[in-house]
PDB file of C-alpha atoms in Angstrom:
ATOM      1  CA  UNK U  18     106.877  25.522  53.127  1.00 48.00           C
ATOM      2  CA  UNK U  19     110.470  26.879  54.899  1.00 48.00           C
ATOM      3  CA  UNK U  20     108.723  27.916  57.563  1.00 46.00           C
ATOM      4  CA  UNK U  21     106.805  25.664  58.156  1.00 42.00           C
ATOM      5  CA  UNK U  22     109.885  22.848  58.225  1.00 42.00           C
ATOM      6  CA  UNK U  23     111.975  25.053  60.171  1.00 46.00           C
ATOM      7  CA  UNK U  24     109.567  25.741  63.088  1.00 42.00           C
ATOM      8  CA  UNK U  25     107.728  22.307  62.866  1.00 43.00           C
ATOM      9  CA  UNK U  26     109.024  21.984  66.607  1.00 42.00           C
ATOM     10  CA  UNK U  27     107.483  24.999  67.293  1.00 43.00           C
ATOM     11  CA  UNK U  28     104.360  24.867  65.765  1.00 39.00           C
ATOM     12  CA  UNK U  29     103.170  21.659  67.809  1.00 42.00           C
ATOM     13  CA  UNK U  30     103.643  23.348  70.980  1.00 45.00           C
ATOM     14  CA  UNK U  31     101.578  26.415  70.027  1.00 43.00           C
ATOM     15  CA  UNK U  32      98.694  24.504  68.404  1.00 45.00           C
ATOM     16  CA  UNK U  33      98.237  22.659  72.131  1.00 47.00           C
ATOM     17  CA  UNK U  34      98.323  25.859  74.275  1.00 54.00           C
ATOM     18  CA  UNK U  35      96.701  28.043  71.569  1.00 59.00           C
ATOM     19  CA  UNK U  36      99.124  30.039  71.015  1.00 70.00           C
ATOM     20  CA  UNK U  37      99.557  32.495  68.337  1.00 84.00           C
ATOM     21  CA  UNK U  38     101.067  31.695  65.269  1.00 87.00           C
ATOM     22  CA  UNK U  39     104.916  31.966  64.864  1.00 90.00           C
ATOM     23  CA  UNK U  40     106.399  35.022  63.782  1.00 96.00           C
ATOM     24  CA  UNK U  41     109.400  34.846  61.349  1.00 97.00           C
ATOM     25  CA  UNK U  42     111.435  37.672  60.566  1.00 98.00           C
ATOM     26  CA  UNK U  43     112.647  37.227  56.875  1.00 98.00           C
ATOM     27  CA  UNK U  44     115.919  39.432  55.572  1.00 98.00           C
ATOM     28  CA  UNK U  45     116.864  39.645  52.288  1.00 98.00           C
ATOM     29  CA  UNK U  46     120.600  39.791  51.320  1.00 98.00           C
ATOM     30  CA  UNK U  47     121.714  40.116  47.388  1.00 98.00           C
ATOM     31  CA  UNK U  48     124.963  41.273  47.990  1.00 97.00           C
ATOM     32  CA  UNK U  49     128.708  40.804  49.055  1.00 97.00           C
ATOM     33  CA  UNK U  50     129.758  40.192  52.086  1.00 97.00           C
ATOM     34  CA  UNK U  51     131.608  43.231  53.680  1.00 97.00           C
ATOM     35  CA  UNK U  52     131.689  45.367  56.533  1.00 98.00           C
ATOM     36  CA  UNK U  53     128.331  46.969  55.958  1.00 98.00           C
ATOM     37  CA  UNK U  54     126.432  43.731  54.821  1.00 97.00           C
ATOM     38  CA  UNK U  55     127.641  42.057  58.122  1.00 98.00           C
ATOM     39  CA  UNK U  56     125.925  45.627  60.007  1.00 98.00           C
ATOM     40  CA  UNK U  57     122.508  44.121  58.465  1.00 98.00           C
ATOM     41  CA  UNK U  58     122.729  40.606  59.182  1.00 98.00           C
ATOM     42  CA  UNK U  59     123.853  40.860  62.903  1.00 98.00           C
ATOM     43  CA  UNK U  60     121.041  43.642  63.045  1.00 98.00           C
ATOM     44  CA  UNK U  61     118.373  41.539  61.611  1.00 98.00           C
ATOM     45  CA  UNK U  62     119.603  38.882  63.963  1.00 98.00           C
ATOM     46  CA  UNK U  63     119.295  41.217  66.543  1.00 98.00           C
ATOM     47  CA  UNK U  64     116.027  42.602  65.668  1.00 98.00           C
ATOM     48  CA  UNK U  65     114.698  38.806  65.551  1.00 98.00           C
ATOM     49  CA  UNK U  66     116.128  38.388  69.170  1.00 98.00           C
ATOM     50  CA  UNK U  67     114.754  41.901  70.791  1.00 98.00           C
ATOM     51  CA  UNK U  68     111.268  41.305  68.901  1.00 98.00           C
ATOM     52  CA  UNK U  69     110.602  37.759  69.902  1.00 97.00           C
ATOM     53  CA  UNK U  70     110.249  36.428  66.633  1.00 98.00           C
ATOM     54  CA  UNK U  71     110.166  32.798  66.614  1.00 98.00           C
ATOM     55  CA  UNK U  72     113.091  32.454  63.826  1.00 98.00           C
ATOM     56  CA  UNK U  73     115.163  34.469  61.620  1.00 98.00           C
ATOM     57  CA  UNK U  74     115.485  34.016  57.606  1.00 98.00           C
ATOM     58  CA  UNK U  75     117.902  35.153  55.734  1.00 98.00           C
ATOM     59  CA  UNK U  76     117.093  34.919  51.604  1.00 98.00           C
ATOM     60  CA  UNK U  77     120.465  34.750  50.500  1.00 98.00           C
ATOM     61  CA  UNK U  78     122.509  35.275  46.715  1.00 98.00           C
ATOM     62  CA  UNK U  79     125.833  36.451  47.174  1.00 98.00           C
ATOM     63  CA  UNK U  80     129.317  35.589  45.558  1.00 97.00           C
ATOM     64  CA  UNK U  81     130.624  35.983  48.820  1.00 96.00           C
ATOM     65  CA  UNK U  82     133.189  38.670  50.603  1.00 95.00           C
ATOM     66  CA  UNK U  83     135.952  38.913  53.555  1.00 95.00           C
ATOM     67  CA  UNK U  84     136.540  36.293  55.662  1.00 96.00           C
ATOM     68  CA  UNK U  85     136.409  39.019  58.888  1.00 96.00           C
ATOM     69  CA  UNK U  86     132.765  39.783  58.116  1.00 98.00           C
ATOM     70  CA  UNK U  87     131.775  36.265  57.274  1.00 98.00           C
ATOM     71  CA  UNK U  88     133.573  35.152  60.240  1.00 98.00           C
ATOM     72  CA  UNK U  89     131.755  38.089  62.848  1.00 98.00           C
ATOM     73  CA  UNK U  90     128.422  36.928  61.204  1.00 98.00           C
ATOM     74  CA  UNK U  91     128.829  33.494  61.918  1.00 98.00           C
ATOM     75  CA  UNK U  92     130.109  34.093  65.210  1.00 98.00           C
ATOM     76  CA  UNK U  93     126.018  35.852  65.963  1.00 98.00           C
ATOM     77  CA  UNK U  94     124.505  33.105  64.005  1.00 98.00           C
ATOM     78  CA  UNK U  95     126.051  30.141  66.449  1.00 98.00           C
ATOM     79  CA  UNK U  96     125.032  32.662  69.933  1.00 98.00           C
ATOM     80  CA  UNK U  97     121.903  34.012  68.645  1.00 98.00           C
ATOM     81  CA  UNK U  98     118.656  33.039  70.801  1.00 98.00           C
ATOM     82  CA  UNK U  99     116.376  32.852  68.079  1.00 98.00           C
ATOM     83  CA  UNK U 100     116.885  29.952  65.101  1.00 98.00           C
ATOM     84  CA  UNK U 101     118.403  31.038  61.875  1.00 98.00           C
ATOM     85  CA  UNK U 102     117.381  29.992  58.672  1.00 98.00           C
ATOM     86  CA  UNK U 103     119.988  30.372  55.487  1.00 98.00           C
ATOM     87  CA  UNK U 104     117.912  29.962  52.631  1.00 98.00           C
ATOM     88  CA  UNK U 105     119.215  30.248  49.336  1.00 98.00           C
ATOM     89  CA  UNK U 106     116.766  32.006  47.123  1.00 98.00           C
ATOM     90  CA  UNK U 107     115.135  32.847  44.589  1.00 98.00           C
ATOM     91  CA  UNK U 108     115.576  30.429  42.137  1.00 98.00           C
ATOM     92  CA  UNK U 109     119.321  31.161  39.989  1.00 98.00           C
ATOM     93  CA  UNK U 110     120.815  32.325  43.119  1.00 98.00           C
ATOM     94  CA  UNK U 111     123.665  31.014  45.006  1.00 98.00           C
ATOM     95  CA  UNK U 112     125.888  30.786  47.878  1.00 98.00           C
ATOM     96  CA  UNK U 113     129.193  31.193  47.012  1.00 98.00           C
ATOM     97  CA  UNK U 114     132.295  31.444  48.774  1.00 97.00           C
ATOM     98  CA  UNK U 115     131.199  32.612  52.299  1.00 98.00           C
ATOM     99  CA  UNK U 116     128.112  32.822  51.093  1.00 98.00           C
ATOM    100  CA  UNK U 117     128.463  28.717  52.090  1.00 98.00           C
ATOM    101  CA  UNK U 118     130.013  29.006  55.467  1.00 98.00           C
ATOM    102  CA  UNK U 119     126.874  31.481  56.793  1.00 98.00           C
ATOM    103  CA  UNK U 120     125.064  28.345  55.311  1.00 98.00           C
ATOM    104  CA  UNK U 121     126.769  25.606  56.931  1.00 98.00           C
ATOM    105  CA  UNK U 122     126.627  28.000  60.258  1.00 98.00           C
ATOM    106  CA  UNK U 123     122.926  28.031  60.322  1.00 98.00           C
ATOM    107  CA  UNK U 124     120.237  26.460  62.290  1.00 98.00           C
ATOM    108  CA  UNK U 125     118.821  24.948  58.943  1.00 98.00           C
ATOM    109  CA  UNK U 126     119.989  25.687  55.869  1.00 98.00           C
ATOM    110  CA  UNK U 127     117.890  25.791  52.765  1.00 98.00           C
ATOM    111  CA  UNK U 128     117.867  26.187  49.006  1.00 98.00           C
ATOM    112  CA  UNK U 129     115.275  26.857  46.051  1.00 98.00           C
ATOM    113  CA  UNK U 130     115.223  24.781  43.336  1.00 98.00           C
ATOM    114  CA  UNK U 131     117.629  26.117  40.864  1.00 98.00           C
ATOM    115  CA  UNK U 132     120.199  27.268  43.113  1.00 98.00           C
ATOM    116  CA  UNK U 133     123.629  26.376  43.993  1.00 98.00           C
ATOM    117  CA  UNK U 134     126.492  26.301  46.663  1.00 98.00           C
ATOM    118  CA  UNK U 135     129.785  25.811  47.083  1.00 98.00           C
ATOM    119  CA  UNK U 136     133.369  27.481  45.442  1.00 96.00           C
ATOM    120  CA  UNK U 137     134.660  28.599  48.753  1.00 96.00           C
ATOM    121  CA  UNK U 138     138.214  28.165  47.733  1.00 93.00           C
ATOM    122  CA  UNK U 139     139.797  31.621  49.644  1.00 91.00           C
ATOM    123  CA  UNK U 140     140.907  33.973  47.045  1.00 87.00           C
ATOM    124  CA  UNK U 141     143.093  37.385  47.724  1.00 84.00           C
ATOM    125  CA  UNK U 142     141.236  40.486  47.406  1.00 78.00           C
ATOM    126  CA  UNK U 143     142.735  41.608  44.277  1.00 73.00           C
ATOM    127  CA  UNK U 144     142.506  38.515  42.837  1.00 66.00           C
ATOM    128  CA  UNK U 145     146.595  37.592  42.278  1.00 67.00           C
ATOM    129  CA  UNK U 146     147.870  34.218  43.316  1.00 69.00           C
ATOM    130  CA  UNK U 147     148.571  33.714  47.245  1.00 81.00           C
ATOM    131  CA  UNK U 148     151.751  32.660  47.965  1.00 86.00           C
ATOM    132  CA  UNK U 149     151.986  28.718  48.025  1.00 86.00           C
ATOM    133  CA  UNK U 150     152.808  29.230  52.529  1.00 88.00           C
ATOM    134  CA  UNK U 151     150.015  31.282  52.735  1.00 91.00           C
ATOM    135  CA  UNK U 152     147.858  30.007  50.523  1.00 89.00           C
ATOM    136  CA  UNK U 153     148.586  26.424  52.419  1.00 92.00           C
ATOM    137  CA  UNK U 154     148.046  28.089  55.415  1.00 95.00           C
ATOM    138  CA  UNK U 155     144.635  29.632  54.671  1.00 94.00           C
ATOM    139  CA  UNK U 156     142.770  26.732  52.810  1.00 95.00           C
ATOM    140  CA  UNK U 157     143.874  24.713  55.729  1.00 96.00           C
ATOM    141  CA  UNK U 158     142.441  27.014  57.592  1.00 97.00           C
ATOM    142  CA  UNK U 159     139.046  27.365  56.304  1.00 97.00           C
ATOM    143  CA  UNK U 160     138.599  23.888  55.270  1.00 98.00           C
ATOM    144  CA  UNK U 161     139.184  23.319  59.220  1.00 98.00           C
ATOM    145  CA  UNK U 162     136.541  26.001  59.807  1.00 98.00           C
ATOM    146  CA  UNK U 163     133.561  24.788  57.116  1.00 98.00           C
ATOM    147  CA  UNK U 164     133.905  21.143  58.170  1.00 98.00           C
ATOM    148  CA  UNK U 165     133.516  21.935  62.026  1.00 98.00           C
ATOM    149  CA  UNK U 166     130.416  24.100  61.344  1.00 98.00           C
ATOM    150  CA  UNK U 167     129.134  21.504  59.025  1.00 98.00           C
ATOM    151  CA  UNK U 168     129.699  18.507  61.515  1.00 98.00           C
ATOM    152  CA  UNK U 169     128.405  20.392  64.399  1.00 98.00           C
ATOM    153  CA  UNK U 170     125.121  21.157  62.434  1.00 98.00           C
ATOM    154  CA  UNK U 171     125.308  17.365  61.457  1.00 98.00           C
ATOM    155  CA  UNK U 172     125.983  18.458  57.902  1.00 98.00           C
ATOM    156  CA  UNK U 173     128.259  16.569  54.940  1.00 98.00           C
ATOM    157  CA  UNK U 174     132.067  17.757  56.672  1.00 98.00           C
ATOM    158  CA  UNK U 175     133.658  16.005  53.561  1.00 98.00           C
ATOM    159  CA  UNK U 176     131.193  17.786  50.941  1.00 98.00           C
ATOM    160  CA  UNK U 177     131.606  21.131  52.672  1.00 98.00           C
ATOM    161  CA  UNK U 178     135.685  20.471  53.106  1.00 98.00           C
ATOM    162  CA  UNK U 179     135.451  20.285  48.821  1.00 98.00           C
ATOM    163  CA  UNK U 180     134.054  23.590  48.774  1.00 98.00           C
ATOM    164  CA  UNK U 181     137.006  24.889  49.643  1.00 97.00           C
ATOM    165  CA  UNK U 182     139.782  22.452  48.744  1.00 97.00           C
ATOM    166  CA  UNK U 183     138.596  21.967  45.046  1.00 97.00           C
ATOM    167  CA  UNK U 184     136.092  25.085  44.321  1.00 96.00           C
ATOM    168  CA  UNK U 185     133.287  22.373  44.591  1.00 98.00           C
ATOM    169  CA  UNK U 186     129.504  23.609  44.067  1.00 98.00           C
ATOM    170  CA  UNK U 187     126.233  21.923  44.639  1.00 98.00           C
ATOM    171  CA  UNK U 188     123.071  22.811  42.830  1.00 98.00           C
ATOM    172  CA  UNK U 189     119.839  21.911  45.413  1.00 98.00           C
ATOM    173  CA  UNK U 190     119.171  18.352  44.945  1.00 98.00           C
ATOM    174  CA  UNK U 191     122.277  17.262  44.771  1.00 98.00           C
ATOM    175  CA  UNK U 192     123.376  19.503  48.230  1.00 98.00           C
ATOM    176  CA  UNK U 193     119.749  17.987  49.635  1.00 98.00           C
ATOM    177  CA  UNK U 194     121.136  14.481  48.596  1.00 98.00           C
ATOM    178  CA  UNK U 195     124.694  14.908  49.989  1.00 98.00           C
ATOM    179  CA  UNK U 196     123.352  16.332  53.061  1.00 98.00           C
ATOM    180  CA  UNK U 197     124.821  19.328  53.046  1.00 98.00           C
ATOM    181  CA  UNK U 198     121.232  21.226  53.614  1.00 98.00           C
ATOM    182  CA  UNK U 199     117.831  20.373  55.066  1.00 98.00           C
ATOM    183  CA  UNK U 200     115.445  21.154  52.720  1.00 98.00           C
ATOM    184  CA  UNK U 201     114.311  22.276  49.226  1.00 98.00           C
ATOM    185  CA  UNK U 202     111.940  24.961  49.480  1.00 98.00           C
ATOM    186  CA  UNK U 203     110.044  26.765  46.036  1.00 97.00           C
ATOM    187  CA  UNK U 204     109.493  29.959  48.257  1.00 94.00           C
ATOM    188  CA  UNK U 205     109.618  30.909  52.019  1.00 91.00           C
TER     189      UNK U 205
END
């Protein structure tokens, strides 16, 4: 049913030339966000790009990681050639922290029923407080970065902008209702 929504555009074409049918290229990510987990999304990115697929999925549950990785994987997601799909899945899994900016960043973004986004709220590694400067300084800083992505992908900017100033989370409908994503999916 993803699929299908996603590449609606491109199906239409295809059927009228008789084409082939689309290829997606579908990566699954249960895991943090970190150095090595940004190697695999930019590859399977990448690999969607080199291998003419027609789109790229990513079937995401994280708790999310650094801002540097999250930040170098969005940065591929926006010039990639090939559509990106975020879709939050299976069912009970989320996309937390930056788990909801690689959301936001994505061609269309997607959740299973069951599943939830949000709490983006930047945290320091070891889990102290940050400094009330700093810590003003980087909420400012991400809420700035979540509601651009969000607007640009015309996406809820003041739903996405609670993610991060109050530790906000969405389960599906109500992130399908707010219009923070395009679409409810049961399975790809």
């Amino acid at each position: 049913m993803l699929a299908a929504v996603a590449l609606a555009a491109l199906l239409v074409p295809a059927a009228a030339v008789g084409q082939e049918r689309p290829r997606v290229l579908a990566a699954e990510f249960e895991n943090d966000i970190n150095p090595v987990t940004q190697d695999y999304l930019i590859g399977a990115i990448e690999r969607g790009e080199e291998e003419d697929y027609d789109a790229v999925v990513i079937l995401l549950d994280t708790p999310g990681g650094l801002d540097s990785s999250m930040r170098a994987i969005i940065k591929r997601e926006l010039d990639a050639e090939v559509p990106v799909v975020l879709y939050v899945y299976p069912p009970g899994s989320r996309a937390a922290s930056a788990g909801a900016f690689l959301a936001m960043a994505a061609d269309v973004a997607a959740m299973a029923p069951q599943t939830n986004i949000g709490s983006s709220t930047p945290v320091n590694l070891g889990g102290e407080d940050i400094p009330e400067d700093l810590r003003n300084k980087v909420v400012n800083d991400a809420a700035a970065y979540i509601r651009e992505l969000a607007a640009e992908h015309d996406r809820n900017p003041d739903a996405a902008e609670e993610f991060v100033r109050e530790g906000a989370n969405l389960g599906a409908t109500e992130a399908l209702e707010q219009n923070v994503i395009d679409v409810i999916a049961d399975d790809i």
